[in-house]
Amino acid sequence: MDGVWDRPTLEALLRQQFTAMGLLRAKGYAAIAGKSLPLTVQAVGPRFETWYQAVSDNRGGLTMVLIGLAVDPSPLRAALADLRLPS
């Protein structure tokens, strides 16, 4: 998804959405306003971690892989679109 996000707002949204989705695993990265490195996101069950790290295939925006038993990413996409900051 193209765009940039505010870190605290994005982290709160991802925590809430990941819990609601019942995800087993999530990993990805997001462009954060004012930061040159992407925010890496990792979740395993209830554990949620983020940090800034260079990635070799950084295309900007947000890239996320979600693993679960019945993952419907539509609510997450809609919420992320609403939180996107103007670039």
PDB file of C-alpha atoms in Angstrom, residues 47-77:
ATOM      1  CA  ARG A  47       3.936 -10.502  20.893  1.00  0.00           C
ATOM      2  CA  PHE A  48       4.267  -7.318  18.805  1.00  0.00           C
ATOM      3  CA  GLU A  49       7.594  -5.614  18.053  1.00  0.00           C
ATOM      4  CA  THR A  50       8.707  -2.711  15.861  1.00  0.00           C
ATOM      5  CA  TRP A  51      12.083  -1.152  15.052  1.00  0.00           C
ATOM      6  CA  TYR A  52      13.756   0.854  12.289  1.00  0.00           C
ATOM      7  CA  GLN A  53      15.908  -1.181   9.923  1.00  0.00           C
ATOM      8  CA  ALA A  54      17.167  -0.914   6.358  1.00  0.00           C
ATOM      9  CA  VAL A  55      15.609  -3.481   4.042  1.00  0.00           C
ATOM     10  CA  SER A  56      17.023  -4.570   0.691  1.00  0.00           C
ATOM     11  CA  ASP A  57      13.736  -4.339  -1.217  1.00  0.00           C
ATOM     12  CA  ASN A  58      12.379  -1.151   0.344  1.00  0.00           C
ATOM     13  CA  ARG A  59       9.738   0.157  -2.042  1.00  0.00           C
ATOM     14  CA  GLY A  60       8.276   2.609   0.441  1.00  0.00           C
ATOM     15  CA  GLY A  61       4.689   2.523   1.578  1.00  0.00           C
ATOM     16  CA  LEU A  62       3.571  -0.464   3.611  1.00  0.00           C
ATOM     17  CA  THR A  63       4.214  -4.132   2.900  1.00  0.00           C
ATOM     18  CA  MET A  64       2.837  -6.788   5.227  1.00  0.00           C
ATOM     19  CA  VAL A  65       2.536 -10.580   5.222  1.00  0.00           C
ATOM     20  CA  LEU A  66      -0.259 -11.905   7.444  1.00  0.00           C
ATOM     21  CA  ILE A  67      -0.552 -15.560   8.471  1.00  0.00           C
ATOM     22  CA  GLY A  68      -3.619 -16.945  10.184  1.00  0.00           C
ATOM     23  CA  LEU A  69      -6.377 -19.514   9.858  1.00  0.00           C
ATOM     24  CA  ALA A  70      -8.925 -17.223   8.161  1.00  0.00           C
ATOM     25  CA  VAL A  71      -7.330 -13.867   7.361  1.00  0.00           C
ATOM     26  CA  ASP A  72      -9.549 -11.167   5.848  1.00  0.00           C
ATOM     27  CA  PRO A  73      -7.313  -8.121   5.246  1.00  0.00           C
ATOM     28  CA  SER A  74     -10.185  -5.859   4.076  1.00  0.00           C
ATOM     29  CA  PRO A  75     -10.837  -4.135   7.450  1.00  0.00           C
ATOM     30  CA  LEU A  76      -7.090  -3.585   7.940  1.00  0.00           C
ATOM     31  CA  ARG A  77      -6.705  -2.094   4.437  1.00  0.00           C
TER      32      ARG A  77
END
